Amino acid sequence: MSDSREWTPQAIQAEIDALKHKPGALLPILHAIQDRLGFVPEGAVPIIAESLGQTRAEVHGVISFYHHFRTSPPGRHVVQVCRAEACQSVGARALEAHAKASLGVDFHQTTADRDITLEAVYCLGNCACGPSIRVDDEVRGRITPEAFDALVDELRTQPLEVIG
Amino acid sequence: MSVRVFVPCDTTALSLGADAVARRLEREAESRGLALTVVRNGSRGLAWLEPLVEVETPAGRVAFGPVTPGDVPALLDAGLLEGRDTHPLALGPTKAIPYLERQQRLTFARIGVTDPLSIADYLAHDGFRGLEAALTREPQDIVEEVKASGLRGRGGAAFPTGIKWQTVLDAPADQKYIVCNADEGDSGTFADRLAMECDPYMLIEGMAIAGLAVNATQGYIYLRSEYPLAKRILDAAIVRAEAAGYLGDDIRGSGRAFHLEVRLGAGAYICGEETSLLESLEGKRGLVRFKPPLPAIEGLFGRPTVVNNVLSLAAVPFILAEGAEAYAGHGMGRSRGTLALQLAGNVKRGGLVELSFGTTLRTLMEEFGGGTASGRPLRAVQVGGPLCAYLPESQWDMPLDYETFAEVGAGVGHGGVVMFDDSVDMAEQARFSMEFCKVESCGKCTPCRIGSTRGVEVIDRIRAGRDRDANLALLGELCETMEDGSLCAMGGMTPFPVQSALKHFPDDFQRAPEGDRS
C-alpha cells in the first residue's frame, strides 16, 4: 500500500466518471475514492458535488452520516475492535481497554508511527467465535489481549502483508 | 486418484486460520507425494469446529476439527486421506455429527457441502429448480405459492412475504425493484453472511424469482460494509450467473429480464431499517422515512419495491422447487417453516442451527450449545439483536415462535441468540443498549436522538448510586417516551433490553458503585 496518500483532482474525477451514470451513485463513488486513497479528502467534495449536480452540503452530509467514511488518512493498517454484545459476553470490553492502552490511542486515532488506526465496529458477523477484530479486510476470531499484541507486532514488522 | 479435501472459506473459518490450514495441507501433500486436491467449500455452520476439514471417502464425507496448521502432519500420519477416525480430532461422518443431524436444514441444506461459486455444484444440489419452475408460471401463481408457504419476513418484523409481494405486483409502474436487505447488523447474527458466503446462488435465485413474481427487472443487494468477503463472493457469483443465463436480459431463454447489483452500506446500523436503507441506496443520508407510503407502493426512487431480508429471499427457491406445503409442513401456529437460529456469545458450541419453529431456548442453548464457553452458569440471553429483551432463566422454556415471544414483550428478531454467563453486569448491558442507540440513531426524531443520550446519563447516575430511586423512575419514564414517541424501531425498541434488565435483574442496578465495593 502506498504511503504517500497523495491525490489529484483528476484521480477523483476518474472515479466519479466511472460510476456517476448509476442510479444513487454517491455511495459507490465515496467507496471507490476511499478504497483508492484510504479516505475521502475534503477537496473531493466540490468535485463530487459538481459532477452529480448536488450541493456541497449534501455531499458533506452523506460523508459525515456514515461511520465508514474517513476524511483524514488512516495509518498503514486499520484495526477495528468489535464492541457489540456477542463479543462483550466473551471479554470484548477488556480487549478494547487493552487495545487502547497497548497502542496508546483512542478510537479513531492513529499511532504516532502511522502504523495503526484503531476503530470501533459494531459486529463483524463472527459472533460464535469472539472477541473479533478486523485487520484491513480480514476478520480474526477469539482474540485475547496476548493474541492482539502478537498481531500488532506482526503488522508492525511486516507492514506490507498480513500473514494468515 | 486424487483425494478431495475440503477446507471452508467463510469468514469464521478464515478468522480461525483456515487459509493457513489449506496451505499446510498442500505443502505436506507435495512433500509426501500424496495425490490430494484442496476444495474451498463453504462452512457447515458448526463454528466451534472451524476450521472443519472434510475428506471425501467412498462412504461419504468424514470430518476433522477444529484443525490448526500444526495438526496437519499428525492428521496425515493418522490416515486423514482414508478418513480413518483414530486421530483425536476425528469427528466421523459429517452428516452424523449430532449438531447437524438434529437440524432441519431447508434453506441451509447446501452450505458447507458445495464450493460456493461453482454453478455445477449448485445445480447438482437442486439449485435453480425453483427458478426454472417460476419461469413456467404466471406472476400471480408465484405469489400464491409464497403466500401458501406461510413465509414471514425473516429480518425480524415477520410480515407475510407473499402479501408484500402481492402489493408490489398490484402496483402499476414502469419500473419496480427487488431490494435485498443484507445489512445484518444485529450482534449475534451471522446467518445472512453464511447464506451469502456459502451459497450465493440461492440468494440470486430467490431474488430472480421475486423479480418474476412482481414484474421487477432490477434488484439490489444492500450489503453491510463489514462483510468484505461476502461482497467479493456475491460479485463473482453474479458475473457467473449472468454468463450462465440465470441473470440478465433473457433469463434461460424466457425473454424475461432481471439484473442484479451489490451495493455496499457504510457502517450505519440504522440502514437495516428498510426506509433508511432505501434512502442510502438512493445515495442519501440514511434517514428513516415516514410510513405510509409503504415501500411496496413508493419505495426505491419512488417506485414499488419489494424489500426482503436475505433469509426470506433465500427460502423462496425451496418453496418454488418443493411446493408451499413442503415448507409450511414445518413450524407451529402462524410461524411456518424453519428459523435460522444463531448460537453466539458465551457458548461452548456456537453456530448455525436451522430448526422448525417451536423449539425452546433451553433445548437450543443446552443441547445444541452445550452451555457457556466459560463453563460458568448461564445467566441471561439476548434473543433477536440489540433491540430485543434480555431473557432470564424463567423464560427459557417458551417455544420459539413469533407470537409466543411477542406475548412476553420479547422478540425472535433475526434469530440471534447471545448467551451471557453469571459474570455479566446487566446494568452495564442496559447502559450499552442506550449507548448503541446514541451512536447509531439517524437523528430524525427527538425521542431516539436525545433520549438515548439522556438514557446513558441516567444509567450512569444509577450505577454511581446517585439518587437511585428517583433516577430509576426517570429511566422508566424515558423508556416509555422512547417506545411511544420514536419514528422507527431503533428508538422504539431500544427500551426493550433496558426494561428487561430492570425487570429481571434489578439487583444489578443496586450494586455499590465501582471503587466502593468491598
mmCIF file of C-alpha atoms in Angstrom, chain A:
data_model
loop_
_atom_site.group_PDB
_atom_site.id
_atom_site.type_symbol
_atom_site.label_atom_id
_atom_site.label_comp_id
_atom_site.label_asym_id
_atom_site.label_seq_id
_atom_site.Cartn_x
_atom_site.Cartn_y
_atom_site.Cartn_z
ATOM 1 C CA MET A 1 0.000 0.000 0.000
ATOM 2 C CA SER A 2 1.308 3.438 -0.855
ATOM 3 C CA ASP A 3 2.322 5.685 1.953
ATOM 4 C CA SER A 4 2.027 8.906 0.055
ATOM 5 C CA ARG A 5 -1.787 9.089 0.026
ATOM 6 C CA GLU A 6 -1.462 11.850 -2.482
ATOM 7 C CA TRP A 7 -4.443 12.599 -4.582
ATOM 8 C CA THR A 8 -5.186 14.713 -7.600
ATOM 9 C CA PRO A 9 -8.471 16.160 -8.856
ATOM 10 C CA GLN A 10 -8.008 14.025 -11.966
ATOM 11 C CA ALA A 11 -7.891 10.818 -9.912
ATOM 12 C CA ILE A 12 -11.081 11.804 -8.072
ATOM 13 C CA GLN A 13 -12.768 12.745 -11.338
ATOM 14 C CA ALA A 14 -11.857 9.390 -12.864
ATOM 15 C CA GLU A 15 -13.533 7.521 -10.017
ATOM 16 C CA ILE A 16 -16.623 9.709 -10.318
ATOM 17 C CA ASP A 17 -16.858 9.349 -14.096
ATOM 18 C CA ALA A 18 -16.703 5.568 -13.859
ATOM 19 C CA LEU A 19 -19.754 5.466 -11.586
ATOM 20 C CA LYS A 20 -21.860 8.608 -11.979
ATOM 21 C CA HIS A 21 -24.241 7.033 -14.509
ATOM 22 C CA LYS A 22 -25.535 4.659 -11.849
ATOM 23 C CA PRO A 23 -28.768 5.473 -10.029
ATOM 24 C CA GLY A 24 -27.932 6.618 -6.489
ATOM 25 C CA ALA A 25 -24.244 6.850 -7.376
ATOM 26 C CA LEU A 26 -22.971 8.812 -4.383
ATOM 27 C CA LEU A 27 -22.210 5.920 -2.014
ATOM 28 C CA PRO A 28 -20.480 3.830 -4.703
ATOM 29 C CA ILE A 29 -18.379 6.901 -5.599
ATOM 30 C CA LEU A 30 -17.394 7.553 -1.987
ATOM 31 C CA HIS A 31 -16.455 3.882 -1.560
ATOM 32 C CA ALA A 32 -14.347 3.967 -4.719
ATOM 33 C CA ILE A 33 -12.477 7.059 -3.548
ATOM 34 C CA GLN A 34 -11.882 5.684 -0.060
ATOM 35 C CA ASP A 35 -10.795 2.302 -1.452
ATOM 36 C CA ARG A 36 -8.254 4.082 -3.618
ATOM 37 C CA LEU A 37 -6.945 6.673 -1.170
ATOM 38 C CA GLY A 38 -7.852 5.298 2.238
ATOM 39 C CA PHE A 39 -10.055 8.333 2.934
ATOM 40 C CA VAL A 40 -12.287 10.884 1.252
ATOM 41 C CA PRO A 41 -10.345 14.168 1.079
ATOM 42 C CA GLU A 42 -12.199 17.396 1.771
ATOM 43 C CA GLY A 43 -11.112 18.613 -1.636
ATOM 44 C CA ALA A 44 -13.097 15.829 -3.273
ATOM 45 C CA VAL A 45 -16.385 17.252 -2.026
ATOM 46 C CA PRO A 46 -16.775 20.113 -4.556
ATOM 47 C CA ILE A 47 -15.703 17.847 -7.427
ATOM 48 C CA ILE A 48 -18.300 15.231 -6.493
ATOM 49 C CA ALA A 49 -20.971 17.871 -5.914
ATOM 50 C CA GLU A 50 -20.435 19.436 -9.319
ATOM 51 C CA SER A 51 -20.343 16.102 -11.139
ATOM 52 C CA LEU A 52 -23.588 14.870 -9.564
ATOM 53 C CA GLY A 53 -25.420 18.197 -9.637
ATOM 54 C CA GLN A 54 -25.722 18.255 -5.871
ATOM 55 C CA THR A 55 -24.733 20.851 -3.298
ATOM 56 C CA ARG A 56 -21.518 20.558 -1.306
ATOM 57 C CA ALA A 57 -23.641 20.444 1.824
ATOM 58 C CA GLU A 58 -25.482 17.388 0.555
ATOM 59 C CA VAL A 59 -22.270 15.543 -0.229
ATOM 60 C CA HIS A 60 -20.670 16.549 3.063
ATOM 61 C CA GLY A 61 -23.837 15.462 4.872
ATOM 62 C CA VAL A 62 -23.635 11.994 3.406
ATOM 63 C CA ILE A 63 -19.931 11.588 4.193
ATOM 64 C CA SER A 64 -20.436 12.645 7.800
ATOM 65 C CA PHE A 65 -23.519 10.445 8.310
ATOM 66 C CA TYR A 66 -21.754 7.133 7.706
ATOM 67 C CA HIS A 67 -19.197 5.787 10.186
ATOM 68 C CA HIS A 68 -17.293 4.043 7.408
ATOM 69 C CA PHE A 69 -16.115 7.170 5.609
ATOM 70 C CA ARG A 70 -12.962 8.892 6.836
ATOM 71 C CA THR A 71 -11.887 12.417 5.984
ATOM 72 C CA SER A 72 -8.266 12.074 7.030
ATOM 73 C CA PRO A 73 -5.660 9.495 6.015
ATOM 74 C CA PRO A 74 -5.536 6.353 8.185
ATOM 75 C CA GLY A 75 -2.383 4.553 9.266
ATOM 76 C CA ARG A 76 -0.894 1.737 7.217
ATOM 77 C CA HIS A 77 -3.351 -0.694 8.798
ATOM 78 C CA VAL A 78 -6.841 -0.181 10.147
ATOM 79 C CA VAL A 79 -7.706 -2.340 13.151
ATOM 80 C CA GLN A 80 -11.369 -2.477 14.173
ATOM 81 C CA VAL A 81 -12.378 -3.932 17.522
ATOM 82 C CA CYS A 82 -15.920 -5.275 17.844
ATOM 83 C CA ARG A 83 -17.860 -3.637 20.690
ATOM 84 C CA ALA A 84 -21.180 -5.470 20.260
ATOM 85 C CA GLU A 85 -22.996 -7.763 22.681
ATOM 86 C CA ALA A 86 -21.845 -11.196 21.496
ATOM 87 C CA CYS A 87 -18.215 -10.139 21.781
ATOM 88 C CA GLN A 88 -18.923 -8.373 25.103
ATOM 89 C CA SER A 89 -20.034 -11.700 26.558
ATOM 90 C CA VAL A 90 -16.581 -13.162 25.948
ATOM 91 C CA GLY A 91 -14.368 -10.284 27.007
ATOM 92 C CA ALA A 92 -14.571 -7.568 24.348
ATOM 93 C CA ARG A 93 -14.628 -4.786 26.955
ATOM 94 C CA ALA A 94 -11.295 -5.938 28.364
ATOM 95 C CA LEU A 95 -9.905 -6.345 24.843
ATOM 96 C CA GLU A 96 -10.988 -2.831 23.914
ATOM 97 C CA ALA A 97 -9.282 -1.379 27.001
ATOM 98 C CA HIS A 98 -6.168 -3.409 26.284
ATOM 99 C CA ALA A 99 -6.038 -2.345 22.640
ATOM 100 C CA LYS A 100 -6.287 1.336 23.540
ATOM 101 C CA ALA A 101 -3.668 1.038 26.278
ATOM 102 C CA SER A 102 -1.179 -1.022 24.321
ATOM 103 C CA LEU A 103 -1.403 1.148 21.201
ATOM 104 C CA GLY A 104 -1.626 4.356 23.236
ATOM 105 C CA VAL A 105 -4.521 5.686 21.180
ATOM 106 C CA ASP A 106 -8.285 6.030 21.468
ATOM 107 C CA PHE A 107 -10.781 5.007 18.799
ATOM 108 C CA HIS A 108 -10.462 6.992 15.545
ATOM 109 C CA GLN A 109 -6.826 7.766 16.311
ATOM 110 C CA THR A 110 -3.615 6.613 14.656
ATOM 111 C CA THR A 111 -0.411 5.574 16.386
ATOM 112 C CA ALA A 112 2.436 8.094 16.232
ATOM 113 C CA ASP A 113 4.412 5.866 13.848
ATOM 114 C CA ARG A 114 1.388 5.880 11.493
ATOM 115 C CA ASP A 115 1.263 2.076 11.571
ATOM 116 C CA ILE A 116 -2.188 1.503 13.018
ATOM 117 C CA THR A 117 -5.509 3.310 13.114
ATOM 118 C CA LEU A 118 -7.843 1.980 15.793
ATOM 119 C CA GLU A 119 -11.594 1.978 15.210
ATOM 120 C CA ALA A 120 -14.715 0.611 16.869
ATOM 121 C CA VAL A 121 -17.054 -1.651 14.950
ATOM 122 C CA TYR A 122 -20.472 -2.984 15.870
ATOM 123 C CA CYS A 123 -20.497 -6.599 14.776
ATOM 124 C CA LEU A 124 -18.408 -8.393 12.201
ATOM 125 C CA GLY A 125 -20.763 -11.377 11.946
ATOM 126 C CA ASN A 126 -18.286 -13.700 13.657
ATOM 127 C CA CYS A 127 -20.377 -13.875 16.822
ATOM 128 C CA ALA A 128 -19.804 -17.528 17.754
ATOM 129 C CA CYS A 129 -16.030 -17.052 17.877
ATOM 130 C CA GLY A 130 -15.448 -13.708 19.585
ATOM 131 C CA PRO A 131 -13.929 -11.442 20.587
ATOM 132 C CA SER A 132 -13.453 -10.477 16.961
ATOM 133 C CA ILE A 133 -11.405 -7.808 15.277
ATOM 134 C CA ARG A 134 -10.926 -6.780 11.671
ATOM 135 C CA VAL A 135 -7.481 -6.004 10.306
ATOM 136 C CA ASP A 136 -7.905 -4.190 6.994
ATOM 137 C CA ASP A 137 -10.180 -6.652 5.126
ATOM 138 C CA GLU A 138 -9.552 -9.718 7.283
ATOM 139 C CA VAL A 139 -11.583 -10.782 10.306
ATOM 140 C CA ARG A 140 -9.819 -12.547 13.190
ATOM 141 C CA GLY A 141 -11.628 -14.522 15.869
ATOM 142 C CA ARG A 142 -11.059 -15.428 19.546
ATOM 143 C CA ILE A 143 -8.668 -12.543 20.092
ATOM 144 C CA THR A 144 -7.195 -12.480 23.587
ATOM 145 C CA PRO A 145 -5.104 -9.483 24.695
ATOM 146 C CA GLU A 146 -1.978 -11.596 24.071
ATOM 147 C CA ALA A 147 -3.151 -12.517 20.571
ATOM 148 C CA PHE A 148 -3.848 -8.842 19.943
ATOM 149 C CA ASP A 149 -0.291 -7.877 20.875
ATOM 150 C CA ALA A 150 1.175 -10.639 18.713
ATOM 151 C CA LEU A 151 -0.916 -9.497 15.790
ATOM 152 C CA VAL A 152 0.129 -5.885 16.216
ATOM 153 C CA ASP A 153 3.778 -6.953 16.321
ATOM 154 C CA GLU A 154 3.249 -8.848 13.092
ATOM 155 C CA LEU A 155 1.659 -5.825 11.443
ATOM 156 C CA ARG A 156 4.473 -3.563 12.531
ATOM 157 C CA THR A 157 7.318 -5.821 11.486
ATOM 158 C CA GLN A 158 5.776 -6.792 8.147
ATOM 159 C CA PRO A 159 3.809 -3.739 7.135
ATOM 160 C CA LEU A 160 3.291 -4.865 3.556
ATOM 161 C CA GLU A 161 1.349 -8.044 4.183
ATOM 162 C CA VAL A 162 -0.944 -9.549 6.791
ATOM 163 C CA ILE A 163 0.215 -13.076 7.436
ATOM 164 C CA GLY A 164 -2.601 -15.638 7.603
#
